[in-house]
mmCIF file of C-alpha atoms in Angstrom:
data_model
loop_
_atom_site.group_PDB
_atom_site.id
_atom_site.type_symbol
_atom_site.label_atom_id
_atom_site.label_comp_id
_atom_site.label_asym_id
_atom_site.label_seq_id
_atom_site.Cartn_x
_atom_site.Cartn_y
_atom_site.Cartn_z
ATOM 1 C CA UNK L 1 0.000 0.000 0.000
ATOM 2 C CA UNK L 2 1.862 3.058 -1.290
ATOM 3 C CA UNK L 3 -0.148 5.535 0.777
ATOM 4 C CA UNK L 4 0.643 3.756 4.053
ATOM 5 C CA UNK L 5 4.342 3.658 3.141
ATOM 6 C CA UNK L 6 4.222 7.382 2.340
ATOM 7 C CA UNK L 7 2.643 8.273 5.693
ATOM 8 C CA UNK L 8 5.084 6.077 7.573
ATOM 9 C CA UNK L 9 7.876 7.846 5.705
ATOM 10 C CA UNK L 10 6.501 11.192 6.874
ATOM 11 C CA UNK L 11 6.473 9.959 10.464
ATOM 12 C CA UNK L 12 10.038 8.651 10.256
ATOM 13 C CA UNK L 13 11.042 12.025 8.793
ATOM 14 C CA UNK L 14 9.403 13.878 11.686
ATOM 15 C CA UNK L 15 11.119 11.604 14.212
ATOM 16 C CA UNK L 16 14.481 12.134 12.517
ATOM 17 C CA UNK L 17 14.053 15.922 12.626
ATOM 18 C CA UNK L 18 13.000 15.804 16.264
ATOM 19 C CA UNK L 19 16.056 13.769 17.271
ATOM 20 C CA UNK L 20 18.343 15.897 15.105
ATOM 21 C CA UNK L 21 17.205 19.029 16.914
ATOM 22 C CA UNK L 22 17.502 17.702 20.460
ATOM 23 C CA UNK L 23 20.232 15.074 20.692
ATOM 24 C CA UNK L 24 24.028 15.221 20.564
ATOM 25 C CA UNK L 25 24.188 11.749 18.996
ATOM 26 C CA UNK L 26 22.844 12.100 15.456
ATOM 27 C CA UNK L 27 23.002 8.397 14.522
ATOM 28 C CA UNK L 28 19.387 7.632 15.591
ATOM 29 C CA UNK L 29 18.207 10.482 13.373
ATOM 30 C CA UNK L 30 20.129 9.081 10.409
ATOM 31 C CA UNK L 31 18.647 5.637 11.020
ATOM 32 C CA UNK L 32 15.118 7.030 10.908
ATOM 33 C CA UNK L 33 15.944 9.138 7.878
ATOM 34 C CA UNK L 34 17.129 6.005 6.079
ATOM 35 C CA UNK L 35 13.866 4.256 6.978
ATOM 36 C CA UNK L 36 11.905 7.235 5.698
ATOM 37 C CA UNK L 37 13.852 7.207 2.444
ATOM 38 C CA UNK L 38 13.172 3.486 2.021
ATOM 39 C CA UNK L 39 9.429 3.994 2.545
ATOM 40 C CA UNK L 40 9.212 6.916 0.113
ATOM 41 C CA UNK L 41 11.193 5.019 -2.519
ATOM 42 C CA UNK L 42 9.020 1.928 -2.183
ATOM 43 C CA UNK L 43 5.871 4.053 -2.389
ATOM 44 C CA UNK L 44 7.198 5.586 -5.633
ATOM 45 C CA UNK L 45 7.973 2.147 -7.027
ATOM 46 C CA UNK L 46 4.397 1.077 -6.335
ATOM 47 C CA UNK L 47 2.764 4.278 -7.622
ATOM 48 C CA UNK L 48 4.896 6.857 -9.431
ATOM 49 C CA UNK L 49 1.934 9.084 -10.293
ATOM 50 C CA UNK L 50 1.698 10.832 -6.904
ATOM 51 C CA UNK L 51 3.506 14.157 -6.540
ATOM 52 C CA UNK L 52 3.519 13.951 -2.740
ATOM 53 C CA UNK L 53 5.652 10.794 -2.739
ATOM 54 C CA UNK L 54 8.423 12.534 -4.672
ATOM 55 C CA UNK L 55 7.947 15.672 -2.580
ATOM 56 C CA UNK L 56 8.276 13.737 0.682
ATOM 57 C CA UNK L 57 11.505 12.107 -0.399
ATOM 58 C CA UNK L 58 12.793 15.357 -1.891
ATOM 59 C CA UNK L 59 12.322 17.252 1.386
ATOM 60 C CA UNK L 60 14.110 14.489 3.259
ATOM 61 C CA UNK L 61 17.039 14.587 0.833
ATOM 62 C CA UNK L 62 17.079 18.385 0.962
ATOM 63 C CA UNK L 63 17.241 18.408 4.762
ATOM 64 C CA UNK L 64 20.254 16.078 4.630
ATOM 65 C CA UNK L 65 22.024 18.176 1.958
ATOM 66 C CA UNK L 66 21.626 15.622 -0.824
ATOM 67 C CA UNK L 67 20.676 18.351 -3.257
ATOM 68 C CA UNK L 68 21.297 16.582 -6.567
ATOM 69 C CA UNK L 69 18.845 13.787 -5.774
ATOM 70 C CA UNK L 70 16.422 16.239 -4.137
ATOM 71 C CA UNK L 71 16.440 18.296 -7.335
ATOM 72 C CA UNK L 72 15.269 15.318 -9.399
ATOM 73 C CA UNK L 73 12.445 14.595 -6.949
ATOM 74 C CA UNK L 74 11.198 18.191 -6.860
ATOM 75 C CA UNK L 75 11.347 18.472 -10.636
ATOM 76 C CA UNK L 76 9.158 15.372 -10.819
ATOM 77 C CA UNK L 77 6.775 16.547 -8.098
ATOM 78 C CA UNK L 78 6.029 19.880 -9.811
ATOM 79 C CA UNK L 79 5.369 18.028 -13.072
ATOM 80 C CA UNK L 80 2.859 15.847 -11.263
ATOM 81 C CA UNK L 81 1.357 18.791 -9.337
ATOM 82 C CA UNK L 82 2.080 22.099 -11.113
ATOM 83 C CA UNK L 83 0.190 24.186 -8.543
ATOM 84 C CA UNK L 84 2.294 23.232 -5.518
ATOM 85 C CA UNK L 85 3.800 26.489 -4.257
ATOM 86 C CA UNK L 86 5.704 24.603 -1.543
ATOM 87 C CA UNK L 87 7.412 22.265 -3.986
ATOM 88 C CA UNK L 88 8.276 25.137 -6.304
ATOM 89 C CA UNK L 89 9.852 26.852 -3.297
ATOM 90 C CA UNK L 90 11.922 23.779 -2.468
ATOM 91 C CA UNK L 91 12.864 23.364 -6.120
ATOM 92 C CA UNK L 92 14.057 26.966 -6.251
ATOM 93 C CA UNK L 93 16.108 26.683 -3.059
ATOM 94 C CA UNK L 94 17.617 23.377 -4.198
ATOM 95 C CA UNK L 95 18.724 25.008 -7.433
ATOM 96 C CA UNK L 96 20.195 27.875 -5.404
ATOM 97 C CA UNK L 97 22.349 25.504 -3.379
ATOM 98 C CA UNK L 98 23.504 23.800 -6.583
ATOM 99 C CA UNK L 99 24.200 27.149 -8.286
ATOM 100 C CA UNK L 100 21.692 26.307 -11.002
ATOM 101 C CA UNK L 101 19.512 29.402 -10.753
ATOM 102 C CA UNK L 102 16.296 29.078 -8.793
ATOM 103 C CA UNK L 103 14.836 32.557 -9.081
ATOM 104 C CA UNK L 104 12.216 31.498 -11.644
ATOM 105 C CA UNK L 105 10.907 28.739 -9.383
ATOM 106 C CA UNK L 106 10.834 31.015 -6.330
ATOM 107 C CA UNK L 107 8.868 33.600 -8.310
ATOM 108 C CA UNK L 108 6.524 30.837 -9.456
ATOM 109 C CA UNK L 109 5.857 29.823 -5.842
ATOM 110 C CA UNK L 110 4.797 33.400 -5.063
ATOM 111 C CA UNK L 111 2.693 33.615 -8.224
ATOM 112 C CA UNK L 112 0.771 30.474 -7.214
ATOM 113 C CA UNK L 113 0.170 31.536 -3.602
ATOM 114 C CA UNK L 114 1.025 35.190 -2.874
ATOM 115 C CA UNK L 115 -0.008 34.966 0.796
ATOM 116 C CA UNK L 116 2.556 32.307 1.758
ATOM 117 C CA UNK L 117 5.236 34.004 3.864
ATOM 118 C CA UNK L 118 7.867 31.305 3.447
ATOM 119 C CA UNK L 119 8.099 31.955 -0.299
ATOM 120 C CA UNK L 120 9.214 35.537 0.350
ATOM 121 C CA UNK L 121 11.678 34.307 2.967
ATOM 122 C CA UNK L 122 13.144 31.859 0.439
ATOM 123 C CA UNK L 123 13.410 34.597 -2.170
ATOM 124 C CA UNK L 124 15.110 36.853 0.377
ATOM 125 C CA UNK L 125 17.660 34.119 1.162
ATOM 126 C CA UNK L 126 18.322 33.704 -2.554
ATOM 127 C CA UNK L 127 18.916 37.427 -2.995
ATOM 128 C CA UNK L 128 21.097 37.619 0.101
ATOM 129 C CA UNK L 129 23.225 34.756 -1.217
ATOM 130 C CA UNK L 130 23.551 36.480 -4.576
ATOM 131 C CA UNK L 131 24.655 39.838 -3.183
ATOM 132 C CA UNK L 132 21.343 41.641 -3.610
ATOM 133 C CA UNK L 133 20.797 43.037 -0.099
ATOM 134 C CA UNK L 134 18.106 45.546 -1.055
ATOM 135 C CA UNK L 135 15.987 42.824 -2.605
ATOM 136 C CA UNK L 136 16.634 40.590 0.408
ATOM 137 C CA UNK L 137 15.459 43.264 2.851
ATOM 138 C CA UNK L 138 12.359 43.893 0.768
ATOM 139 C CA UNK L 139 11.384 40.235 0.724
ATOM 140 C CA UNK L 140 12.076 39.752 4.429
ATOM 141 C CA UNK L 141 9.665 42.624 4.998
ATOM 142 C CA UNK L 142 7.045 40.950 2.796
ATOM 143 C CA UNK L 143 7.475 37.694 4.715
ATOM 144 C CA UNK L 144 7.030 39.531 8.025
ATOM 145 C CA UNK L 145 3.926 41.322 6.753
ATOM 146 C CA UNK L 146 2.342 37.947 6.009
ATOM 147 C CA UNK L 147 3.481 36.208 9.200
ATOM 148 C CA UNK L 148 4.455 38.823 11.809
ATOM 149 C CA UNK L 149 4.748 36.281 14.634
ATOM 150 C CA UNK L 150 7.526 34.233 13.020
ATOM 151 C CA UNK L 151 10.804 34.889 14.819
ATOM 152 C CA UNK L 152 12.832 33.294 12.015
ATOM 153 C CA UNK L 153 12.139 36.158 9.634
ATOM 154 C CA UNK L 154 13.261 38.885 12.040
ATOM 155 C CA UNK L 155 16.340 36.849 12.925
ATOM 156 C CA UNK L 156 17.307 36.383 9.277
ATOM 157 C CA UNK L 157 16.997 40.095 8.675
ATOM 158 C CA UNK L 158 19.017 40.746 11.815
ATOM 159 C CA UNK L 159 21.800 38.462 10.596
ATOM 160 C CA UNK L 160 21.950 40.407 7.349
ATOM 161 C CA UNK L 161 22.222 43.676 9.283
ATOM 162 C CA UNK L 162 24.937 42.061 11.435
ATOM 163 C CA UNK L 163 26.939 41.105 8.337
ATOM 164 C CA UNK L 164 26.595 44.652 7.050
ATOM 165 C CA UNK L 165 27.889 45.944 10.434
ATOM 166 C CA UNK L 166 24.634 47.730 11.197
ATOM 167 C CA UNK L 167 24.744 46.498 14.748
ATOM 168 C CA UNK L 168 21.964 48.523 16.355
ATOM 169 C CA UNK L 169 19.534 47.505 13.631
ATOM 170 C CA UNK L 170 20.622 43.878 14.034
ATOM 171 C CA UNK L 171 20.022 44.037 17.786
ATOM 172 C CA UNK L 172 16.555 45.496 17.243
ATOM 173 C CA UNK L 173 15.693 42.595 14.921
ATOM 174 C CA UNK L 174 16.913 39.945 17.368
ATOM 175 C CA UNK L 175 14.979 41.615 20.190
ATOM 176 C CA UNK L 176 11.869 41.701 18.013
ATOM 177 C CA UNK L 177 12.278 38.025 17.137
ATOM 178 C CA UNK L 178 12.441 37.117 20.836
ATOM 179 C CA UNK L 179 9.461 39.309 21.645
ATOM 180 C CA UNK L 180 7.425 37.553 18.937
ATOM 181 C CA UNK L 181 8.581 34.018 19.759
ATOM 182 C CA UNK L 182 10.363 33.400 23.044
ATOM 183 C CA UNK L 183 11.023 29.768 22.057
ATOM 184 C CA UNK L 184 13.073 30.569 18.942
ATOM 185 C CA UNK L 185 16.604 29.694 20.041
ATOM 186 C CA UNK L 186 18.438 31.101 17.015
ATOM 187 C CA UNK L 187 17.396 34.622 17.956
ATOM 188 C CA UNK L 188 19.051 34.274 21.377
ATOM 189 C CA UNK L 189 22.137 32.671 19.847
ATOM 190 C CA UNK L 190 22.615 35.428 17.281
ATOM 191 C CA UNK L 191 21.983 38.133 19.865
ATOM 192 C CA UNK L 192 24.657 36.552 22.050
ATOM 193 C CA UNK L 193 27.075 36.517 19.110
ATOM 194 C CA UNK L 194 26.280 40.178 18.489
ATOM 195 C CA UNK L 195 26.942 41.082 22.132
ATOM 196 C CA UNK L 196 30.230 39.154 21.949
ATOM 197 C CA UNK L 197 31.308 40.984 18.801
ATOM 198 C CA UNK L 198 30.114 44.418 19.954
ATOM 199 C CA UNK L 199 30.230 44.475 23.803
ATOM 200 C CA UNK L 200 29.305 48.172 23.988
ATOM 201 C CA UNK L 201 25.765 47.335 22.836
#
């Protein structure tokens, strides 16, 4: 039953991510990721018509930096389901990591679903990585407008300010991220790094 294998793969993926985030020993996470990959692959062998099976495996591969194989899965998933803004976003970011473009796919994700904040965040990361800071700031702002409670977006913008040596603006972003989401650890970490680099703040 391909659907059951797919859902078990999703659960193994979630378990792997949970362990990866909370444990020093990463080997249990890798074991579960391997089981997830096996389930997704078997589901695809049984029924290769379902976009979500390729998408599930692609996200797993993406999270473990296997971008070449992830690229093939996302290219297949968007062929099977051309209106998936999430898969177009992943496809764009995968191409970014492989230095194979990606901007067209990121724009497509926004075209399909303009209200999805993560698409603007992905586009901002692309622009930041390609030395387009003005475009990055603009898209971080658009992401925040659509999801103002997400600490990740403020933190990302703060990191960009930090790199540009605009320390007071960076601090304001990290403080805002913490105010919006007190559980988002990366905001505290980056604020600590800022304080270490610029003690007078």
